[in-house]
Short mmCIF file of C-alpha atoms and ligand atoms in Angstrom, two decimals:
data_model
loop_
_atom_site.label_atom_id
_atom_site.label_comp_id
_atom_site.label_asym_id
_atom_site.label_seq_id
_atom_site.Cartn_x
_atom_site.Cartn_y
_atom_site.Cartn_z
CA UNK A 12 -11.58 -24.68 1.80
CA UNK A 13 -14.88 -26.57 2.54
CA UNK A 14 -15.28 -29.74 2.73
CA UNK A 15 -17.97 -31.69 4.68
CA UNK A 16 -16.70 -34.72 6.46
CA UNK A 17 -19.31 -37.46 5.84
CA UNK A 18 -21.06 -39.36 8.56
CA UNK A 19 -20.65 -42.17 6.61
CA UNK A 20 -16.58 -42.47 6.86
CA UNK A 21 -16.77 -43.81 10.40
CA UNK A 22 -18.06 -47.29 9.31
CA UNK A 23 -16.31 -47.30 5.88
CA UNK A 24 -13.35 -49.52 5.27
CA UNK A 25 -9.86 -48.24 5.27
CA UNK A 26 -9.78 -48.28 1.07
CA UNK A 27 -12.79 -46.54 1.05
CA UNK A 28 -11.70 -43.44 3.42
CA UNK A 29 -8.42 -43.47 1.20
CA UNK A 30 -10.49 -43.27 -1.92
CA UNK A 31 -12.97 -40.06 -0.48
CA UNK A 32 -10.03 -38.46 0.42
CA UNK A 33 -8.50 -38.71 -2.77
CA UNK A 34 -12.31 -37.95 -4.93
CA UNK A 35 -12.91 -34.83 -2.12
CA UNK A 36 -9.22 -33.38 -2.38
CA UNK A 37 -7.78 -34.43 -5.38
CA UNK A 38 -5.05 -36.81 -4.91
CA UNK A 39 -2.24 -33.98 -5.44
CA UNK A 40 -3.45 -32.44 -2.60
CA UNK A 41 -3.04 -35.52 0.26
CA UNK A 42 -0.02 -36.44 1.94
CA UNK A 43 0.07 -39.84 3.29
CA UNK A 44 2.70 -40.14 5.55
CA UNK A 45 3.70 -43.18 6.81
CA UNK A 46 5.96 -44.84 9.36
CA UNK A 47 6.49 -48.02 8.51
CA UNK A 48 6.28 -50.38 11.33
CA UNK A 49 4.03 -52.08 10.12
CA UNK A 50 2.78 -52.78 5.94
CA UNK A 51 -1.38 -52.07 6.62
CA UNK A 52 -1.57 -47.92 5.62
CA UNK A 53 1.15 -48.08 2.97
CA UNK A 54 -0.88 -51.26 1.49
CA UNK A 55 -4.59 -49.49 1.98
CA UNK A 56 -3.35 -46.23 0.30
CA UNK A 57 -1.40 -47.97 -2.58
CA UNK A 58 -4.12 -50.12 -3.71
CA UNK A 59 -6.64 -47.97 -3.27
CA UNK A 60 -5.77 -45.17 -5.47
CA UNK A 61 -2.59 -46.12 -7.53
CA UNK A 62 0.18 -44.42 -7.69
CA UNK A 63 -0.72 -42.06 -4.62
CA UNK A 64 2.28 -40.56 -2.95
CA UNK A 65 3.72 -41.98 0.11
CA UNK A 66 5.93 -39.69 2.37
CA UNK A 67 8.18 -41.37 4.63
CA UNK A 68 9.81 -39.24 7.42
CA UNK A 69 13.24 -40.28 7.64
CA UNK A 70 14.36 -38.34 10.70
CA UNK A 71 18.08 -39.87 10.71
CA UNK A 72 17.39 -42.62 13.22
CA UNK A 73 15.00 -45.14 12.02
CA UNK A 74 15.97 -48.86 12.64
CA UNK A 75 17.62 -50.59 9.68
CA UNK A 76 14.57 -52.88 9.89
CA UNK A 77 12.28 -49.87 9.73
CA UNK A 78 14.71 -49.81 6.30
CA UNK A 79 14.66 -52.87 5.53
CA UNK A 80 10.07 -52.50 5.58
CA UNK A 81 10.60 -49.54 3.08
CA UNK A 82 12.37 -51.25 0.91
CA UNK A 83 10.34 -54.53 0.81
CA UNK A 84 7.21 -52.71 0.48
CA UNK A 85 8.45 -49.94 -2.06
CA UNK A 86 9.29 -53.30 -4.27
CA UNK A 87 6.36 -55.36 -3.57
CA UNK A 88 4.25 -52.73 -4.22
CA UNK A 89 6.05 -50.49 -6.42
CA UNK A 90 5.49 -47.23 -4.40
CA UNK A 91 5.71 -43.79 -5.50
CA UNK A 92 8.33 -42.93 -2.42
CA UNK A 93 8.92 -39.31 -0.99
CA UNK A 94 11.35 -39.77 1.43
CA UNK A 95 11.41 -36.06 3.51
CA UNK A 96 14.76 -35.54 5.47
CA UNK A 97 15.64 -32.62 7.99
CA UNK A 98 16.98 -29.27 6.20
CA UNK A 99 20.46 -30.49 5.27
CA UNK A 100 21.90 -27.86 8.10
CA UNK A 101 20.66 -30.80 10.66
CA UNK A 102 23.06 -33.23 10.66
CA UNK A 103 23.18 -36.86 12.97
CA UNK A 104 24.10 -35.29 16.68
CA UNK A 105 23.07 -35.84 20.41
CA UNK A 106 20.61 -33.86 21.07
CA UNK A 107 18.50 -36.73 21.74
CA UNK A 108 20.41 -36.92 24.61
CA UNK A 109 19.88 -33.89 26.13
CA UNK A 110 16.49 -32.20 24.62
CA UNK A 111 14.33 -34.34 23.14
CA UNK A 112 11.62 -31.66 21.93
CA UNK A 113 13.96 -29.94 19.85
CA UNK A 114 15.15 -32.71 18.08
CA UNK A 115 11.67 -34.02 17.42
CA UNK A 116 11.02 -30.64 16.20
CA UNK A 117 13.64 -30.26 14.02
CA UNK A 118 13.76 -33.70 12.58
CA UNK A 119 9.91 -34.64 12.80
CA UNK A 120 7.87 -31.61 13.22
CA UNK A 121 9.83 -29.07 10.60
CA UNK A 122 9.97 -31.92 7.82
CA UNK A 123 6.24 -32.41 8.04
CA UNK A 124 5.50 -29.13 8.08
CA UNK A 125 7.25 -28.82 4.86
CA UNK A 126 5.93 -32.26 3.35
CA UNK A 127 2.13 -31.02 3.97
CA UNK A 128 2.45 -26.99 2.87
CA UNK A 129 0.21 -26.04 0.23
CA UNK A 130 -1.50 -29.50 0.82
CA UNK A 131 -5.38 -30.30 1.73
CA UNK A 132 -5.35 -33.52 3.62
CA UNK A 133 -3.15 -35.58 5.82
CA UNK A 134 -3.25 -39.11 5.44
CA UNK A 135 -1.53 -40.69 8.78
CA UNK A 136 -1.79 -44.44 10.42
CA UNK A 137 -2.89 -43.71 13.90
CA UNK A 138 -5.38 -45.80 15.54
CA UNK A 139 -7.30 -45.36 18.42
CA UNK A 140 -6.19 -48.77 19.78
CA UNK A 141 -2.56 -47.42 19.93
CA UNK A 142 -2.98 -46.13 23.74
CA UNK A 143 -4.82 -44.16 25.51
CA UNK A 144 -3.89 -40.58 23.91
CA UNK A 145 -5.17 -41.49 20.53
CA UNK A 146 -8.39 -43.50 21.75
CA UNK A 147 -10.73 -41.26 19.94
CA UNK A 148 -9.23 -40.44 16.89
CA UNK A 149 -11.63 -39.48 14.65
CA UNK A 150 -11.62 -41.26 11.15
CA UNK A 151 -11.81 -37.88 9.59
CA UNK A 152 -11.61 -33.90 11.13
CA UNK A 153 -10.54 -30.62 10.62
CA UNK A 154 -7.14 -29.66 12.31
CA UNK A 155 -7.56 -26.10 12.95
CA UNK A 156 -3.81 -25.99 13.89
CA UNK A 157 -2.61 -27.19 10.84
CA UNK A 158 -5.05 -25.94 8.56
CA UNK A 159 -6.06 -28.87 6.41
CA UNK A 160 -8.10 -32.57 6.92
CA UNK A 161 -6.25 -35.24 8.99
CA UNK A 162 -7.69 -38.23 7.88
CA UNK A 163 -6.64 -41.71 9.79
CA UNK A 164 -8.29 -44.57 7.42
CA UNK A 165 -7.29 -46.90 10.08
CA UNK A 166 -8.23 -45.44 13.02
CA UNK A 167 -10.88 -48.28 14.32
CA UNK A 168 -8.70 -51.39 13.65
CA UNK A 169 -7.94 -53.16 15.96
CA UNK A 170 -4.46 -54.90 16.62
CA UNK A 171 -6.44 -58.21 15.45
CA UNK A 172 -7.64 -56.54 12.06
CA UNK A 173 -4.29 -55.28 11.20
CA UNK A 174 -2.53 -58.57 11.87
CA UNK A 175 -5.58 -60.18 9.96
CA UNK A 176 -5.69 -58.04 7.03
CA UNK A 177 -1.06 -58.27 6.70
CA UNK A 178 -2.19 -62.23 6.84
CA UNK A 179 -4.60 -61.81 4.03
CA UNK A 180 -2.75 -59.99 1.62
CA UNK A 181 0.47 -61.61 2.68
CA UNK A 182 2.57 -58.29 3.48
CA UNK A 183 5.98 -58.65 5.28
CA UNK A 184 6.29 -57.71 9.20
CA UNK A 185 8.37 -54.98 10.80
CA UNK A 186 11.23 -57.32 12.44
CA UNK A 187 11.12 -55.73 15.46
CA UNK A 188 7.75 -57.05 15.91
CA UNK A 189 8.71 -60.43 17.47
CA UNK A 190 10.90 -58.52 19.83
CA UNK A 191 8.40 -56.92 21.63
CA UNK A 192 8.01 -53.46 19.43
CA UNK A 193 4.57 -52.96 19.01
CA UNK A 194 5.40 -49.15 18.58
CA UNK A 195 8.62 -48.20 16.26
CA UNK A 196 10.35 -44.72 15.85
CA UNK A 197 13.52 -43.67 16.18
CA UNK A 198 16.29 -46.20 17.48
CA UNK A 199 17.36 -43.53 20.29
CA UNK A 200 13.59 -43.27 22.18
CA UNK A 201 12.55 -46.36 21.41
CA UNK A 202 12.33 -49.83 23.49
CA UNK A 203 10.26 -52.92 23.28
CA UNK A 204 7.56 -53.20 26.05
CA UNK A 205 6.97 -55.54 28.81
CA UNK A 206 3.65 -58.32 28.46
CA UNK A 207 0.60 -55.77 29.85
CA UNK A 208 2.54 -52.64 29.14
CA UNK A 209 0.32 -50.16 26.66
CA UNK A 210 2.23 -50.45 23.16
CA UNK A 211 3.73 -46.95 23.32
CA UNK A 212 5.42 -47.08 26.62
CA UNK A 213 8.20 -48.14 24.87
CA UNK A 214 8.24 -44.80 23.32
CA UNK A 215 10.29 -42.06 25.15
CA UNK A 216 10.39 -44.02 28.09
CA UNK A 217 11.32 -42.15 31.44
CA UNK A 218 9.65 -39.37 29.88
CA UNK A 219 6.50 -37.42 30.00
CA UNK A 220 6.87 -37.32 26.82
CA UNK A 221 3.80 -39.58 24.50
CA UNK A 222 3.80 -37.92 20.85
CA UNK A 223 6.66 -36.49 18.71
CA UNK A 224 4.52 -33.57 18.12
CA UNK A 225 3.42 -34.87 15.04
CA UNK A 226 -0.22 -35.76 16.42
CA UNK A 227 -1.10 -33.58 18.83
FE1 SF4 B 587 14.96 -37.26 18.09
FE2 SF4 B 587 14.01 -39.27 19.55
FE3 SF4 B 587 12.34 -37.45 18.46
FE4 SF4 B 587 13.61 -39.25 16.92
S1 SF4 B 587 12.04 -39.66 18.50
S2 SF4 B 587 13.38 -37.10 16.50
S3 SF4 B 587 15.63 -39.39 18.00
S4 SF4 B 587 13.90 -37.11 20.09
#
């Protein structure tokens, strides 16, 4: 595959990287994955290019408001859903407790590995204003260790645009949102953060650990 990444994507507005993506690939060959704490990259992508596939990763422990979101959104905006669960041999268990790399792997990493096989491009929602180990996501790249285009449309909003643009086009809010979640995953590793805490502290906390090993 080549593909050259234009210059041009860094200043371009979130629709607009969703639409290149979809004219340079072919929209059968993105994935858009999304996580659902907050409305912004399920809205971009949906309007954007109708009808475009959005893959939720539903590792066994999301929040029932993280739920509640997907189901809200898949109305309002009448989404084509993929919902991607662990190989059916993984079942709800502790590991959590004891090793949280493997679960991640087995209920994060594995699924998206099988969500974005055969694909092109990887539509995700990271930003580099979600802490300091995403602060300079590109818009657009290569990942040579996945083998396709990870494209993150949203990557230079800031928390003000994204709160701006769910104002303007009146999208529901993650719940957890007034409770001091200002990063959501699964209900085992995740905790709201203290005022001046970065937003994923609450993530893994007491760990090292700072990605699932989705991003890295
Ligand atoms: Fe498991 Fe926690 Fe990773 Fe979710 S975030 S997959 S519960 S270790």
């Amino acid at each position: 595959m080549s593909v050259t990444i234009p210059p041009f994507l860094d200043t371009s507005h979130p629709a607009d990287v969703v639409r290149w993506a979809a004219d340079a690939f072919g929209v059968d060959n993105l994935v858009v994955t999304a996580s659902f704490e907050d409305a912004v990259l399920v809205h971009v992508a949906a309007t954007a290019v109708p009808g475009i596939e959005i893959t939720l990763l539903d590792t066994q422990y999301l929040f029932p408001e993280t739920q509640w979101l997907v189901d809200e959104l898949t109305k309002k905006l009448d989404l084509n859903l993929r919902v991607v669960r662990p190989l059916p041999e993984i079942v709800p268990d502790n590991l959590w407790q004891s090793d949280i790399e493997a679960c991640c792997n087995v209920r994060k990493v594995e699924p998206l590995n099988r969500a974005i096989a055969g694909k092109q491009a990887w539509l995700t929602g990271i930003r580099r204003a979600d802490g300091p180990t995403r602060a300079n996501a590109p818009v657009a790249a290569y990942d040579v260790g996945r083998g396709l285009v990870k494209v993150n449309p949203l990557a230079a909003l800031s928390d003000d645009d994204m709160a701006l643009y769910v104002q303007l086009h009146d999208l529901p809010v993650h719940p957890l949102l007034d409770k001091g979640y200002f990063s959501i995953g699964c209900w085992p590793c995740t905790r709201p953060t203290a005022p001046g805490e970065d937003k994923r502290a609450g993530r893994w906390s007491g760990n090292a650990k700072t990605e699932c090993g989705l991003h890295v």
